Amino acid sequence: MSLLTLDRATIRFGGLVAVNDVSFMIHEGDLFGLIGPNGAGKTTCFNLITGVYKPTSGDVRFDGRSIRGLRPSAIAALGIARTFQNIRLFSALSVLENVVIGGFLRHRCTLTEALCLLPRSIKETDDLVVEAMKLIESFNLTEFTNWRSSDLSYGDQRRVEIARALATRPKLLLLDEPAAGMNPQEKQELMAQIRRLRDEFGQTILLIEHDMKVVMGICEKIVVLDHGAEIAAGSPEEIRCDPKVIEAYLGEPV
Amino acid sequence: MAAATVTPSFAPGRYVLVRLLSFLLVAAIAFVVERQVVPSLNNYDATLIVRSLLYASLAVSLNLINGITGQFSVGHAAFFLVGAYVSGYVTRNYFDSQDPLLWITGMTVVGGVAAAIAGIVVGLPSLRLRGDYLAVATLGFGEIIRIIVQNQDGKNLSFGGLDLGGAFGLNKIDKLTHVWHVVVLFILIVALCRNLLKTSHGLSFLAVREDELAAEATGVNTTRTKVVAFVLGAAMAGMVGTLFAHHEGFITPVTFDMSTSFLILTMVVIGGTGSITGAALAGAALKLLEEALRKIDQIPAIDLLGYIVSALLVLLLVKTLRRSRFGENGRHVFLSLLGAVALAGAVVKGLALSGDADSGYVRFVGWAMLAVGSLSILFIVVALVRRAGATVGERMLTGLGWAGALIALVGCYVHWFTGVSVVIKVSVIAMLLALAAFTTLSGHGRRGMPAFGAVVALFGSLIVVKMPVTMALHSVPFIEENLKDTLYSPNNLRMAIFAFLLVVVMLVRPIGVLGHHEFSWDLVKRMFGMKHKQQEIAV
Ligand SMILES: Nc1ncnc2c1ncn2[C@@H]1O[C@H](COP(=O)(O)OP(=O)(O)O)[C@@H](O)[C@H]1O
Ligand SMILES: [Mg+2]
């Protein structure tokens, strides 16, 4: 059974059909690529999946149930985490605090316990801090642990955002152009790390990328969007030769 | 902030010990306040303590909503009112020689719950709005609640004929509040907020402030979090209201109008949005300032105008200097020279006063000015010679900084003998000492003194500029004719003064004086070098 299913998902903004009748399935352990030129509707697809927008028609199913119309925090609780194309860290908070908040879903203590600082709230926070430190370490960010997150470089901020998403222990991780704004070397390191996440930890990942070359390198399954519509789907080889894709990316070397 | 310092091992023994010691400490403070401090104070001084602590508590409670959760609420006085009226009404009608401590504790709960309910009623619809819209909605709700209460005079317009005294308010509420109740409530409210921020649960409130969309995506239910913060803040304000009503003995609707909401908001914004320490300090300080303004003599309108114009001129001067070709050093030298001129002025004025004054007090002040002025100039010279700073400007500012400390010290000494309440005197001195400790001992190290010197220089410039400005204003026929005999009472100007303070803080430091900084033992340890500064502090 598939983990995530988009079933003829469509959303309109006034006259504009940003996502038009898009269907695809992601299975557990997939490293799935969603590509397309700028303005194709990729980010909007993410917003449909994570509940930021409700599809005008069609359905989104996750783990066997429809998540259409749920609020984003409820969808996150079911196991979908994401990063944002234009980084959205909690900028006044430290890197550590950002990642600890990622673990918020797994905390069990009640408001009263937190207000009275009862043992469980302390223990839980301590545990989350330890976990967060491990994640921070795995992204080589240890030296920045107590930095204000907005003081980090662009590339480091992107990695903090991925660490924060991973801290929710998602069943499905959505990455929106994670390599944007990075230099080629950083890009390569990040892609290797994403690959490792899947290979070593079995993390299911849906990756948006504007740069075709990057996606071709690591994804096994790819869906191509253009003007909101799905124009191709398949393996990198199939995509590379698809005339529609070549047309959509006209002028850009593939 | 909080999480960064958590040691990842929970020790039950230590936990119990720390809790126990904290409770003992609070009990000891309450005991000392009630048995030692209060008996030595007159009624007015005790009232000052109570009011400043109550307002500090109000500021901390609003900070939970505005600062920590980032929801700009402007109608906080309404929850203060609900707590005060509900508990006051119950006490007035049903209190009858029960155990007073038990009763006031119960009433605090009643006031808190009533305000929490009001918080839900106001919060559920308002919190769907953001930013300006939320501010307008809370402001509106706040006034609606006050106006409803104002019309409850038991006559035709009242709901259910309930008599809350209308515009005259409720009187003859039994005065059950002791000073130590207020101290304990203040500590309780601060502790609750502080505890919250120490846990991962509390971090979610900060997440909502920082970015709602990202908070939702990480699983934080932002609507729930906002409503919880709002209701908690309201409940705290309601508890404060209870102690307020049972301290004053009578309450009227005007005490809780928009200007009170504005005052509480000012405290939070000036203190530093998000900083519990900042809200508490600014709350106590501004309330004391408000009370002190009631006691100050009237000011001639032209003098006041002179101060305002000069303040604007000094601000303009600083801005222009920033853009000028002087460079940093030139700027520092220029400012220090203005400050030095002010000190020279103090010497001259001191000479005059110490010679031909008829009152001993004035002569004493004269001598003090003379001494401080000349010593301060000596300080600047010494700092210059001893090269206390990288550049000439920095050296001069350092000297001015020390001079400022000296002036503050002598000022405290002189003012000790004035008629101002001992509470205000002690608070001012405590705050000056805290400021001095921070600037000299904090991690900012050598930057502290010149920065303090710059503040002194600004004040000095204000005084220097004010004299010619006032003279110039006197020579303008239109102003002289119309304002010659006008006197302003600082008490009536207090809202204008707070607004002015607010504007200045917003211009100079938009995140408030303390920003997101908190007082913590780590900070103290760092200040005294007991703990090495971590790579970079994340606040
Ligand atoms: N909230 C919105 N309101 C109106 N139009 C939107 C909204 N969000 C996205 N769009 C439009 O949908 C189209 C797809 O955008 P997007 O999904 O961001 O593209 P991309 O594939 O580059 O991520 C764009 O034309 C964009 O302007
Ligand atoms: Mg996009």
PDB file of C-alpha atoms in Angstrom, chain B residues 74-78 80-81 139 142-143 146 150 252-264 494-495:
ATOM      1  CA  VAL B  74      -4.214  45.826  23.901  1.00  0.00           C
ATOM      2  CA  GLY B  75      -7.130  45.366  26.287  1.00  0.00           C
ATOM      3  CA  HIS B  76      -5.458  43.811  29.288  1.00  0.00           C
ATOM      4  CA  ALA B  77      -7.032  46.161  31.841  1.00  0.00           C
ATOM      5  CA  ALA B  78     -10.371  44.437  31.180  1.00  0.00           C
ATOM      6  CA  PHE B  80      -7.703  43.101  35.631  1.00  0.00           C
ATOM      7  CA  LEU B  81     -11.159  44.657  36.011  1.00  0.00           C
ATOM      8  CA  LEU B 139      -9.048  47.161  22.519  1.00  0.00           C
ATOM      9  CA  GLY B 142     -11.677  45.767  26.703  1.00  0.00           C
ATOM     10  CA  GLU B 143     -13.713  48.938  26.496  1.00  0.00           C
ATOM     11  CA  ARG B 146     -15.573  48.367  31.161  1.00  0.00           C
ATOM     12  CA  GLN B 150     -19.968  51.182  34.297  1.00  0.00           C
ATOM     13  CA  THR B 252     -14.151  52.400  40.035  1.00  0.00           C
ATOM     14  CA  PRO B 253     -14.432  51.636  36.316  1.00  0.00           C
ATOM     15  CA  VAL B 254     -12.092  54.495  35.290  1.00  0.00           C
ATOM     16  CA  THR B 255      -9.203  52.747  37.038  1.00  0.00           C
ATOM     17  CA  PHE B 256      -9.446  50.083  34.339  1.00  0.00           C
ATOM     18  CA  ASP B 257      -9.909  52.161  31.212  1.00  0.00           C
ATOM     19  CA  MET B 258      -7.888  52.314  28.024  1.00  0.00           C
ATOM     20  CA  SER B 259      -5.114  54.350  29.603  1.00  0.00           C
ATOM     21  CA  THR B 260      -4.458  51.521  32.060  1.00  0.00           C
ATOM     22  CA  SER B 261      -4.266  49.036  29.204  1.00  0.00           C
ATOM     23  CA  PHE B 262      -1.889  51.411  27.479  1.00  0.00           C
ATOM     24  CA  LEU B 263       0.248  51.698  30.605  1.00  0.00           C
ATOM     25  CA  ILE B 264       0.583  47.903  30.923  1.00  0.00           C
ATOM     26  CA  ARG B 494       1.881  61.111  32.816  1.00  0.00           C
ATOM     27  CA  MET B 495       0.298  59.479  29.790  1.00  0.00           C
TER      28      MET B 495
END
